[in-house]
Structure formats: C-alpha cells, structure tokens
Amino acid sequence: MKLLMSIINFRKLRIYQLVLIIQVCVVITAQGQQFYFKGDRNKDAMPFLQVKNLIIIPLYLNNKGPYNFILDTGVGPLIITDPSLIDSIGIKVSRTIKISGLGSGNEIEAYISNDVSAQLGKSYIDNIPTAILKRDIFGLSNYLGTKVYGLLGYYFFKSFVVELRYSTKRLLFKHPNSGGKIKGERIPIEISSYKPYTNITIENPEYGKAEIKMLIDNGASHAISLERLNEKPFPVPAASIKANLGVGMSGPIDGNIGRVSALKIGSFAMKNVLASYPKYDDVAAKVLLKDRNGNLGADILSRFNVIFDYADNSMYLRKNSQFKRPFEHDMSGIELYLEDGQIRRYFISRIEPGSPAENAGVLVDDEIITIHFTPAASFKLDDINNLFKSVEGKTIILSIRRNDELVLKVFKLKQRI
C-alpha cells in the first residue's frame, strides 16, 4: 500500500517555513507494530532538547546509541537521514525505492527496512518500518547545531498518550488505558495516512474568515504554512515578502512570508501570526496535498503544553508562559549554517533581497568571526538566530572573513513583515 510521509525541509535554514510531503511506495507487512513497556510499567518521562521549537530526543537503534532524533507528528515510518547508520548499527535493507517530493528536480533514492528495533526511554518497538535516505539531503545537524540522525513519528504517538510539556522541556507518555484525568482543552483531531489533522479558523482582509483543515506538525518549526484555498492558491497578503522557503526533495521551493490577522484553535485566539505561502505549482498543486489547506507548526504548538491521544482522536492544549510571545521573523536577512568541528564555524548561506544585511554588504559564503566583538564560536546557533529576530532597531556588529580578509559590518535589525 502507499505510505505518505511528511518530511520537513531543513536545508537553507528554513525549517520553520515549510513541511514537505513525499510519497513512498512501501509495503508494510505488520500493521500492529507499536511501542511497549516491559513488565508492569505503564508510563515514563524524560527531558528533551528544544531547538528552534523542535523536540530532540535520544533514541537507541538496534541496541546502539543514543542517537538524536526529532520527535515529529508529521512523519509516518521512522526516517533515518544519515545513511552511515546502515553499517554502524547493522541495518538489513529489503529494497530501494525512489522518492519524489515538492519543488522542481529529480527523484532521490531511499532504502526500506523492517529490521530496525528502537528504544525511547523505557519503551521499545521491534521491526519498526524504516526509510533510510541514501544521502543526507536535509542537513539537520548543520541547521540545528547538534548532530541529528532522523525523525520519529506515528509509531510512537499511536502507542501512547503523549504529553509535550514545552514549559519544562519534558516528554511524558503512558498507556492509553492507564487512567488519570487529562488536563487541557480538548481539540478533536483526525488521524489520516499516519498523521493528525485538525480544523482552525483564520482571518485576513484578502479572504475574510475561513475554517481550514491543517496537518498538526510539531516537527515544523514555523507557525503555519498556507498552501491552498478552494482548490486555488492561498491568497497572499499584500504585506508580505518573497522568500526562498528551502530546498525540497525535488529542488528549490519559492514563496512568500506574511501574516494572518487572527487565528483561532479551539477557544484560543492569536493575532498577527506569521504564515508562509509556498509557490502553488511547487507545493499545493501536488496531488498529495488535496486533503488539507496547510499545516500547523511548532511556533504555535510550543505556546502550549500539548497532549496527543491518538486512540481517542484528541489533542489537549494548555497555555504556557510562551503563549503571548510575539510572532517574529528574522530581521537581519541572514541565513546561517554551522560547520561543527573542533571549533564552531558559522557561514552565511543566503541573504534576503532588500534586507539590512544585504544593504550593509554582507555576502553569501562570508564566515562570521565575531558578533559584537565576541567570538562567534562561543554562541549556539539558536542564540544567533534569536538575536537576529530580537528587537527592531537593534544594532548588529559582525566581523566576517571574506577571501582571507577580515571585514567589519554594522547594520540595524528591521522588521520587514
């Protein structure tokens, strides 16, 4: 049967801008697979690392590890993005498939395996359906500043009642029949093709008020992506900027970044929410996306403590301390990637046209040496990105290396959306 998998585009520092859907023709021979506890245990809890709104957890594979994986409601099978794990943990692959995705370009190849066992905390799963990319096209580690090997999704979420406690960076999970009252406002969800969907309401001058169906994707760092409305391109607001939304499975994806004036999920209302509008021909026109209008990402979900109960078709939301934080886009125009060796090295992968960085003469491939005269290597990647979207009018001082010369660049952050 056909297995739809949602994979995030992490390359070019636009993880929060777009969720990709790819179609993999996989025959899954054991549909009943799920995580389980040994003995009398019925629940577990563990800390997680949160980077760019994403949840990174330590996963053991074939009794080796731990390996950092992103916990992601938007994916079906286990996805390994680093093919070196095939040899290091002894994966037996059954066959090779071709994957076509969003954007323009050629297909890529992946291996399929049902030979992988996994352990997360005190939970286990045997023979989890797995796709292993033949080459790491996403560059998760360069984007997140920590080594990441892939994504874990549906088979974990379907096995337990799962709480993502963003306020304390804790993951809690228990058997659905273990009892106890679930706290929060219940939001009905639909599980379709291994992924959860819900309805939200948005409002903007271009189309008024609209109720739309969204993929719930905590593995996408953005707030929302709007792809199609009434079988047509989603209306792009006048106050938007053109953007490179990343590199998909099949090549680059262009679009716009704007805002919706109001968003409501359940009884929770938000204003001036950032939204990405991918180019229709590259994304929304794809036949696989006709069951939805877009996706709801972690810049929304991380403002709550979230509980998923797939067995009851439910998601529960409770506001946390981050609920009222403003939705801010990068104000510098700089996209970074990290080369993480003995010393962190930060390079500029893209400059947005008309941005403060472009106007100051910052160029692609420049290496940032210091930030405010402090060595760049002393900053985490997340810290730099947070600085670049911190306060409009803030002065940024960079020393950069270009062709073996040091150059000083100074500019002020500017809100462009």
CSV table of C-alpha atoms in Angstrom, one decimal:
chain,number,residue,atom,x,y,z
A,1,MET,CA,0.0,0.0,0.0
A,2,LYS,CA,1.1,3.6,-0.3
A,3,LEU,CA,2.6,5.3,2.8
A,4,LEU,CA,2.5,9.0,2.9
A,5,MET,CA,5.3,10.6,4.8
A,6,SER,CA,5.7,14.2,5.8
A,7,ILE,CA,9.3,15.4,5.9
A,8,ILE,CA,10.4,18.8,6.9
A,9,ASN,CA,12.8,20.8,4.7
A,10,PHE,CA,15.7,21.7,7.0
A,11,ARG,CA,18.1,22.9,4.4
A,12,LYS,CA,18.9,26.6,3.8
A,13,LEU,CA,17.8,27.4,7.4
A,14,ARG,CA,14.1,27.4,6.5
A,15,ILE,CA,12.9,24.5,8.6
A,16,TYR,CA,10.1,26.7,10.0
A,17,GLN,CA,8.9,27.7,6.6
A,18,LEU,CA,7.7,24.5,5.0
A,19,VAL,CA,6.7,20.9,5.6
A,20,LEU,CA,7.3,18.6,2.7
A,21,ILE,CA,5.2,15.6,1.8
A,22,ILE,CA,6.7,12.7,-0.1
A,23,GLN,CA,5.1,9.6,-1.3
A,24,VAL,CA,6.9,6.3,-0.7
A,25,CYS,CA,5.6,3.1,-2.1
A,26,VAL,CA,6.2,0.8,0.8
A,27,VAL,CA,4.5,-2.5,1.7
A,28,ILE,CA,4.2,-2.7,5.4
A,29,THR,CA,3.7,-6.3,6.4
A,30,ALA,CA,2.9,-5.8,10.1
A,31,GLN,CA,0.4,-3.1,10.8
A,32,GLY,CA,0.1,-3.8,14.5
A,33,GLN,CA,3.6,-2.7,15.5
A,34,GLN,CA,3.8,-0.3,18.4
A,35,PHE,CA,6.0,0.8,21.3
A,36,TYR,CA,5.5,-1.2,24.5
A,37,PHE,CA,6.8,-1.2,28.1
A,38,LYS,CA,8.3,-4.3,29.7
A,39,GLY,CA,6.9,-5.7,32.9
A,40,ASP,CA,4.3,-3.8,34.9
A,41,ARG,CA,5.5,-0.3,33.8
A,42,ASN,CA,2.8,1.8,32.1
A,43,LYS,CA,4.3,5.2,31.9
A,44,ASP,CA,7.6,7.1,31.5
A,45,ALA,CA,9.0,10.6,31.4
A,46,MET,CA,12.2,12.2,30.2
A,47,PRO,CA,13.8,15.6,29.3
A,48,PHE,CA,14.1,16.7,25.8
A,49,LEU,CA,16.3,19.2,24.0
A,50,GLN,CA,14.3,22.0,22.3
A,51,VAL,CA,16.0,23.9,19.4
A,52,LYS,CA,14.1,26.2,17.0
A,53,ASN,CA,10.8,24.9,18.6
A,54,LEU,CA,11.7,21.3,17.7
A,55,ILE,CA,11.9,18.4,20.1
A,56,ILE,CA,15.1,16.3,20.0
A,57,ILE,CA,15.1,13.0,21.9
A,58,PRO,CA,17.7,10.3,22.4
A,59,LEU,CA,16.7,7.1,20.5
A,60,TYR,CA,18.5,3.8,20.7
A,61,LEU,CA,18.5,1.7,17.5
A,62,ASN,CA,19.4,-2.0,17.4
A,63,ASN,CA,20.7,-1.6,21.0
A,64,LYS,CA,23.2,1.1,20.0
A,65,GLY,CA,23.2,4.8,20.6
A,66,PRO,CA,21.7,7.0,21.8
A,67,TYR,CA,21.2,8.9,18.5
A,68,ASN,CA,19.4,12.3,18.4
A,69,PHE,CA,16.1,12.2,16.6
A,70,ILE,CA,13.4,14.8,16.1
A,71,LEU,CA,10.0,13.7,17.6
A,72,ASP,CA,7.6,14.7,14.8
A,73,THR,CA,3.9,14.2,14.4
A,74,GLY,CA,4.3,14.9,10.7
A,75,VAL,CA,6.1,11.6,9.8
A,76,GLY,CA,4.9,8.1,9.4
A,77,PRO,CA,7.7,5.5,9.5
A,78,LEU,CA,11.0,6.0,11.2
A,79,ILE,CA,13.1,8.2,8.9
A,80,ILE,CA,16.9,7.9,9.1
A,81,THR,CA,18.5,10.8,7.3
A,82,ASP,CA,22.1,9.8,8.0
A,83,PRO,CA,22.9,6.6,5.8
A,84,SER,CA,26.1,5.9,7.8
A,85,LEU,CA,23.8,4.2,10.4
A,86,ILE,CA,23.2,1.3,8.0
A,87,ASP,CA,26.7,0.0,8.7
A,88,SER,CA,27.2,1.3,12.2
A,89,ILE,CA,24.0,-0.4,13.6
A,90,GLY,CA,23.8,-3.2,11.1
A,91,ILE,CA,20.6,-2.5,9.3
A,92,LYS,CA,19.4,-5.0,6.7
A,93,VAL,CA,17.6,-3.3,3.9
A,94,SER,CA,14.9,-5.0,1.9
A,95,ARG,CA,14.9,-2.9,-1.2
A,96,THR,CA,15.5,0.5,-2.7
A,97,ILE,CA,12.7,3.0,-3.7
A,98,LYS,CA,12.5,6.3,-5.4
A,99,ILE,CA,11.1,9.3,-3.6
A,100,SER,CA,9.6,12.3,-5.4
A,101,GLY,CA,8.8,15.4,-3.4
A,102,LEU,CA,8.0,19.0,-3.7
A,103,GLY,CA,9.9,21.5,-5.7
A,104,SER,CA,11.5,21.0,-9.1
A,105,GLY,CA,14.2,18.5,-9.8
A,106,ASN,CA,15.0,14.8,-9.8
A,107,GLU,CA,13.9,12.0,-7.6
A,108,ILE,CA,16.1,10.7,-4.8
A,109,GLU,CA,16.5,7.1,-3.6
A,110,ALA,CA,16.0,5.6,-0.2
A,111,TYR,CA,16.3,2.1,1.4
A,112,ILE,CA,13.4,0.4,3.1
A,113,SER,CA,13.9,-1.8,6.1
A,114,ASN,CA,11.7,-3.7,8.7
A,115,ASP,CA,14.8,-4.8,10.5
A,116,VAL,CA,15.2,-1.9,13.0
A,117,SER,CA,14.3,-2.1,16.7
A,118,ALA,CA,14.1,1.1,18.7
A,119,GLN,CA,14.1,2.2,22.3
A,120,LEU,CA,13.0,5.6,23.7
A,121,GLY,CA,13.3,5.8,27.5
A,122,LYS,CA,11.8,2.6,28.9
A,123,SER,CA,9.7,1.9,25.8
A,124,TYR,CA,10.5,-0.4,23.0
A,125,ILE,CA,9.4,-1.3,19.5
A,126,ASP,CA,10.5,-4.2,17.3
A,127,ASN,CA,10.8,-4.1,13.5
A,128,ILE,CA,9.6,-0.5,13.1
A,129,PRO,CA,9.0,0.4,9.4
A,130,THR,CA,12.0,2.5,8.4
A,131,ALA,CA,13.1,4.6,5.4
A,132,ILE,CA,16.8,5.4,5.1
A,133,LEU,CA,17.8,8.2,2.7
A,134,LYS,CA,20.8,7.2,0.5
A,135,ARG,CA,22.2,10.7,1.1
A,136,ASP,CA,21.5,13.3,3.8
A,137,ILE,CA,19.8,16.0,1.7
A,138,PHE,CA,18.4,17.9,4.7
A,139,GLY,CA,21.5,18.8,6.7
A,140,LEU,CA,19.7,18.6,10.0
A,141,SER,CA,22.9,18.8,12.0
A,142,ASN,CA,24.1,22.0,10.3
A,143,TYR,CA,20.7,23.6,10.8
A,144,LEU,CA,20.2,22.7,14.4
A,145,GLY,CA,23.8,22.9,15.7
A,146,THR,CA,23.7,19.4,17.1
A,147,LYS,CA,24.1,16.0,15.4
A,148,VAL,CA,20.7,14.7,14.3
A,149,TYR,CA,20.1,11.3,12.6
A,150,GLY,CA,16.4,11.4,11.6
A,151,LEU,CA,12.8,11.6,12.7
A,152,LEU,CA,10.5,9.5,14.8
A,153,GLY,CA,6.7,9.9,14.5
A,154,TYR,CA,3.5,7.9,14.1
A,155,TYR,CA,4.5,4.6,15.7
A,156,PHE,CA,5.4,6.4,18.9
A,157,PHE,CA,2.4,8.7,19.0
A,158,LYS,CA,-0.1,5.9,18.2
A,159,SER,CA,1.3,3.8,21.1
A,160,PHE,CA,0.8,6.1,24.0
A,161,VAL,CA,-0.9,9.2,25.4
A,162,VAL,CA,1.9,11.6,24.7
A,163,GLU,CA,2.5,14.9,26.5
A,164,LEU,CA,4.9,17.5,25.1
A,165,ARG,CA,5.5,19.7,28.1
A,166,TYR,CA,7.2,22.6,26.3
A,167,SER,CA,7.2,24.7,29.5
A,168,THR,CA,9.6,22.4,31.3
A,169,LYS,CA,11.1,20.6,28.2
A,170,ARG,CA,9.7,17.2,29.4
A,171,LEU,CA,8.3,14.4,27.4
A,172,LEU,CA,5.7,12.2,29.3
A,173,PHE,CA,4.0,9.1,27.8
A,174,LYS,CA,1.7,6.4,29.1
A,175,HIS,CA,-0.5,3.6,28.0
A,176,PRO,CA,-3.9,4.8,26.8
A,177,ASN,CA,-5.7,2.6,29.3
A,178,SER,CA,-3.6,3.6,32.3
A,179,GLY,CA,-6.2,6.0,33.7
A,180,GLY,CA,-5.9,9.5,35.1
A,181,LYS,CA,-7.6,12.7,34.0
A,182,ILE,CA,-6.2,14.6,31.0
A,183,LYS,CA,-5.8,18.3,31.6
A,184,GLY,CA,-6.4,20.9,29.0
A,185,GLU,CA,-9.0,21.9,26.4
A,186,ARG,CA,-9.8,19.0,24.1
A,187,ILE,CA,-9.3,19.7,20.4
A,188,PRO,CA,-10.8,17.0,18.1
A,189,ILE,CA,-8.3,15.5,15.6
A,190,GLU,CA,-8.5,13.1,12.7
A,191,ILE,CA,-5.8,10.5,12.0
A,192,SER,CA,-5.3,10.0,8.3
A,193,SER,CA,-2.4,8.4,6.5
A,194,TYR,CA,-0.5,8.1,9.7
A,195,LYS,CA,-0.8,11.9,10.6
A,196,PRO,CA,-3.0,14.1,12.7
A,197,TYR,CA,-5.3,16.8,11.3
A,198,THR,CA,-7.5,19.4,12.9
A,199,ASN,CA,-9.5,22.5,11.9
A,200,ILE,CA,-8.6,26.0,12.8
A,201,THR,CA,-10.1,29.4,11.9
A,202,ILE,CA,-8.1,32.2,10.3
A,203,GLU,CA,-9.0,35.7,9.3
A,204,ASN,CA,-7.4,38.2,6.8
A,205,PRO,CA,-8.6,41.1,4.7
A,206,GLU,CA,-7.9,39.1,1.4
A,207,TYR,CA,-10.4,36.3,2.2
A,208,GLY,CA,-12.2,37.3,5.4
A,209,LYS,CA,-12.8,34.4,7.9
A,210,ALA,CA,-12.0,30.8,6.8
A,211,GLU,CA,-12.2,27.5,8.5
A,212,ILE,CA,-9.4,25.3,7.2
A,213,LYS,CA,-8.0,21.8,7.7
A,214,MET,CA,-4.4,21.7,8.9
A,215,LEU,CA,-1.8,18.9,9.4
A,216,ILE,CA,-0.7,19.1,13.0
A,217,ASP,CA,3.1,19.1,12.6
A,218,ASN,CA,5.2,19.7,15.7
A,219,GLY,CA,8.2,18.8,13.6
A,220,ALA,CA,7.8,22.0,11.5
A,221,SER,CA,9.4,25.0,13.3
A,222,HIS,CA,7.2,27.6,11.7
A,223,ALA,CA,3.7,28.8,12.9
A,224,ILE,CA,1.6,27.9,9.9
A,225,SER,CA,2.0,27.2,6.2
A,226,LEU,CA,-1.0,28.0,3.9
A,227,GLU,CA,-1.0,26.1,0.7
A,228,ARG,CA,-4.4,26.1,-1.0
A,229,LEU,CA,-7.9,27.5,-0.5
A,230,ASN,CA,-10.9,26.3,-2.6
A,231,GLU,CA,-8.6,24.4,-4.9
A,232,LYS,CA,-6.7,27.5,-5.7
A,233,PRO,CA,-3.5,29.2,-4.4
A,234,PHE,CA,-4.0,30.6,-1.0
A,235,PRO,CA,-4.3,34.4,-1.3
A,236,VAL,CA,-1.0,36.1,-0.4
A,237,PRO,CA,-1.4,39.2,1.7
A,238,ALA,CA,-0.2,42.5,0.3
A,239,ALA,CA,2.1,43.0,3.2
A,240,SER,CA,4.5,40.1,2.5
A,241,ILE,CA,8.0,39.5,1.3
A,242,LYS,CA,9.3,37.0,-1.2
A,243,ALA,CA,11.3,34.2,0.3
A,244,ASN,CA,13.3,31.1,-0.5
A,245,LEU,CA,11.3,28.6,1.5
A,246,GLY,CA,14.0,26.0,1.2
A,247,VAL,CA,15.1,23.0,-0.9
A,248,GLY,CA,12.7,20.2,-1.1
A,249,MET,CA,13.1,16.6,-2.1
A,250,SER,CA,12.8,17.7,-5.7
A,251,GLY,CA,14.5,21.0,-5.7
A,252,PRO,CA,14.0,24.6,-4.5
A,253,ILE,CA,10.7,26.0,-3.3
A,254,ASP,CA,9.9,29.6,-3.5
A,255,GLY,CA,7.1,31.6,-2.0
A,256,ASN,CA,6.2,34.4,0.4
A,257,ILE,CA,6.1,35.1,4.1
A,258,GLY,CA,3.3,37.2,5.5
A,259,ARG,CA,0.8,37.3,8.4
A,260,VAL,CA,-2.7,36.4,9.2
A,261,SER,CA,-4.5,38.9,11.3
A,262,ALA,CA,-6.2,36.4,13.5
A,263,LEU,CA,-6.0,32.6,14.2
A,264,LYS,CA,-8.2,30.5,16.5
A,265,ILE,CA,-7.8,26.9,17.6
A,266,GLY,CA,-10.5,25.8,20.0
A,267,SER,CA,-11.1,28.7,22.2
A,268,PHE,CA,-7.5,30.0,21.9
A,269,ALA,CA,-7.1,33.2,19.8
A,270,MET,CA,-3.9,34.7,18.4
A,271,LYS,CA,-3.2,37.8,16.4
A,272,ASN,CA,-0.6,38.8,13.7
A,273,VAL,CA,0.5,35.2,13.2
A,274,LEU,CA,3.4,34.6,10.8
A,275,ALA,CA,2.5,32.5,7.8
A,276,SER,CA,4.4,31.0,4.8
A,277,TYR,CA,2.8,30.8,1.4
A,278,PRO,CA,4.7,28.3,-0.8
A,279,LYS,CA,4.5,28.7,-4.5
A,280,TYR,CA,1.4,26.9,-5.7
A,281,ASP,CA,2.9,24.9,-8.5
A,282,ASP,CA,5.7,23.6,-6.3
A,283,VAL,CA,3.5,22.6,-3.3
A,284,ALA,CA,-0.3,22.9,-3.3
A,285,ALA,CA,-0.8,21.7,-6.9
A,286,LYS,CA,0.7,18.4,-5.9
A,287,VAL,CA,-2.0,15.7,-5.8
A,288,LEU,CA,-0.9,14.5,-2.3
A,289,LEU,CA,-1.9,17.8,-0.7
A,290,LYS,CA,-5.6,17.9,-1.7
A,291,ASP,CA,-6.8,16.7,1.7
A,292,ARG,CA,-5.6,19.8,3.5
A,293,ASN,CA,-5.2,23.5,3.4
A,294,GLY,CA,-1.8,23.7,5.1
A,295,ASN,CA,0.0,22.8,8.2
A,296,LEU,CA,0.1,24.0,11.8
A,297,GLY,CA,3.7,24.0,13.2
A,298,ALA,CA,5.6,24.2,16.4
A,299,ASP,CA,5.7,28.0,16.7
A,300,ILE,CA,2.0,27.6,17.5
A,301,LEU,CA,2.2,24.4,19.5
A,302,SER,CA,5.2,25.4,21.6
A,303,ARG,CA,3.0,28.1,23.2
A,304,PHE,CA,1.0,25.3,24.9
A,305,ASN,CA,1.7,22.1,26.8
A,306,VAL,CA,0.2,19.6,24.4
A,307,ILE,CA,-1.2,16.1,24.9
A,308,PHE,CA,-1.9,13.8,22.0
A,309,ASP,CA,-4.3,10.9,22.4
A,310,TYR,CA,-4.5,9.3,19.0
A,311,ALA,CA,-6.7,6.4,20.3
A,312,ASP,CA,-9.4,9.0,21.3
A,313,ASN,CA,-8.8,11.3,18.3
A,314,SER,CA,-7.9,14.0,20.7
A,315,MET,CA,-5.3,16.8,21.3
A,316,TYR,CA,-5.4,18.7,24.6
A,317,LEU,CA,-4.0,22.2,24.9
A,318,ARG,CA,-3.0,24.3,27.9
A,319,LYS,CA,-1.4,27.7,27.6
A,320,ASN,CA,2.2,28.0,28.9
A,321,SER,CA,4.3,31.1,29.7
A,322,GLN,CA,5.2,31.5,26.0
A,323,PHE,CA,1.6,31.9,24.8
A,324,LYS,CA,1.8,35.7,24.4
A,325,ARG,CA,5.3,35.9,22.9
A,326,PRO,CA,5.2,37.9,19.6
A,327,PHE,CA,5.5,36.1,16.2
A,328,GLU,CA,8.7,37.5,14.8
A,329,HIS,CA,10.5,36.8,11.5
A,330,ASP,CA,14.3,37.2,11.1
A,331,MET,CA,15.1,40.9,11.0
A,332,SER,CA,18.6,40.7,9.6
A,333,GLY,CA,18.1,38.9,6.3
A,334,ILE,CA,20.9,36.4,7.1
A,335,GLU,CA,20.6,32.6,6.9
A,336,LEU,CA,23.3,30.7,8.6
A,337,TYR,CA,24.7,27.2,8.6
A,338,LEU,CA,27.1,25.6,11.0
A,339,GLU,CA,30.2,23.6,10.3
A,340,ASP,CA,30.7,21.9,13.7
A,341,GLY,CA,34.2,20.6,14.1
A,342,GLN,CA,36.6,21.2,17.0
A,343,ILE,CA,35.5,24.8,16.7
A,344,ARG,CA,32.1,26.0,15.6
A,345,ARG,CA,32.2,27.9,12.3
A,346,TYR,CA,29.2,29.9,11.0
A,347,PHE,CA,28.8,30.6,7.4
A,348,ILE,CA,26.2,32.7,5.5
A,349,SER,CA,24.1,30.5,3.1
A,350,ARG,CA,21.7,33.2,1.9
A,351,ILE,CA,21.0,36.9,2.1
A,352,GLU,CA,17.4,38.0,1.6
A,353,PRO,CA,17.0,40.7,-1.0
A,354,GLY,CA,16.5,44.2,0.4
A,355,SER,CA,17.3,43.1,3.9
A,356,PRO,CA,19.6,45.1,6.4
A,357,ALA,CA,22.4,42.6,5.8
A,358,GLU,CA,22.3,42.9,2.0
A,359,ASN,CA,22.2,46.7,2.3
A,360,ALA,CA,25.3,46.5,4.6
A,361,GLY,CA,27.2,44.5,2.0
A,362,VAL,CA,27.1,41.1,3.8
A,363,LEU,CA,27.6,38.3,1.2
A,364,VAL,CA,26.9,34.6,0.8
A,365,ASP,CA,29.8,32.4,1.9
A,366,ASP,CA,31.1,35.1,4.4
A,367,GLU,CA,32.2,33.5,7.6
A,368,ILE,CA,31.1,35.2,10.8
A,369,ILE,CA,34.1,35.5,13.1
A,370,THR,CA,32.8,37.7,15.9
A,371,ILE,CA,29.4,39.0,17.0
A,372,HIS,CA,29.5,42.3,19.0
A,373,PHE,CA,33.3,41.5,19.3
A,374,THR,CA,32.6,38.2,21.0
A,375,PRO,CA,33.9,35.1,19.1
A,376,ALA,CA,31.1,33.5,17.1
A,377,ALA,CA,32.2,30.1,18.2
A,378,SER,CA,31.1,30.9,21.7
A,379,PHE,CA,27.4,31.2,20.5
A,380,LYS,CA,25.0,28.4,19.9
A,381,LEU,CA,23.2,28.5,16.6
A,382,ASP,CA,19.9,29.1,18.2
A,383,ASP,CA,21.3,32.1,20.2
A,384,ILE,CA,22.4,33.8,16.9
A,385,ASN,CA,19.1,33.2,15.2
A,386,ASN,CA,17.2,34.5,18.3
A,387,LEU,CA,19.4,37.6,18.3
A,388,PHE,CA,18.6,38.3,14.6
A,389,LYS,CA,14.9,38.4,15.3
A,390,SER,CA,15.1,40.1,18.7
A,391,VAL,CA,14.3,43.8,18.6
A,392,GLU,CA,13.7,46.2,15.7
A,393,GLY,CA,16.3,48.9,15.6
A,394,LYS,CA,18.9,46.8,17.5
A,395,THR,CA,22.5,47.4,16.1
A,396,ILE,CA,24.3,44.3,15.0
A,397,ILE,CA,28.1,44.3,14.7
A,398,LEU,CA,29.7,41.5,12.8
A,399,SER,CA,33.3,40.8,11.8
A,400,ILE,CA,33.4,38.5,8.9
A,401,ARG,CA,36.1,36.6,7.0
A,402,ARG,CA,36.0,37.0,3.2
A,403,ASN,CA,38.8,35.8,1.0
A,404,ASP,CA,41.2,35.7,3.9
A,405,GLU,CA,40.4,39.3,4.9
A,406,LEU,CA,38.5,40.5,7.9
A,407,VAL,CA,35.7,43.0,7.3
A,408,LEU,CA,33.5,44.8,9.8
A,409,LYS,CA,29.8,45.1,9.0
A,410,VAL,CA,27.3,47.1,11.0
A,411,PHE,CA,23.5,47.2,10.5
A,412,LYS,CA,20.2,47.6,12.4
A,413,LEU,CA,17.6,45.0,12.6
A,414,LYS,CA,14.4,45.9,10.7
A,415,GLN,CA,11.0,44.2,10.8
A,416,ARG,CA,10.0,43.6,7.2
A,417,ILE,CA,6.7,41.8,7.8
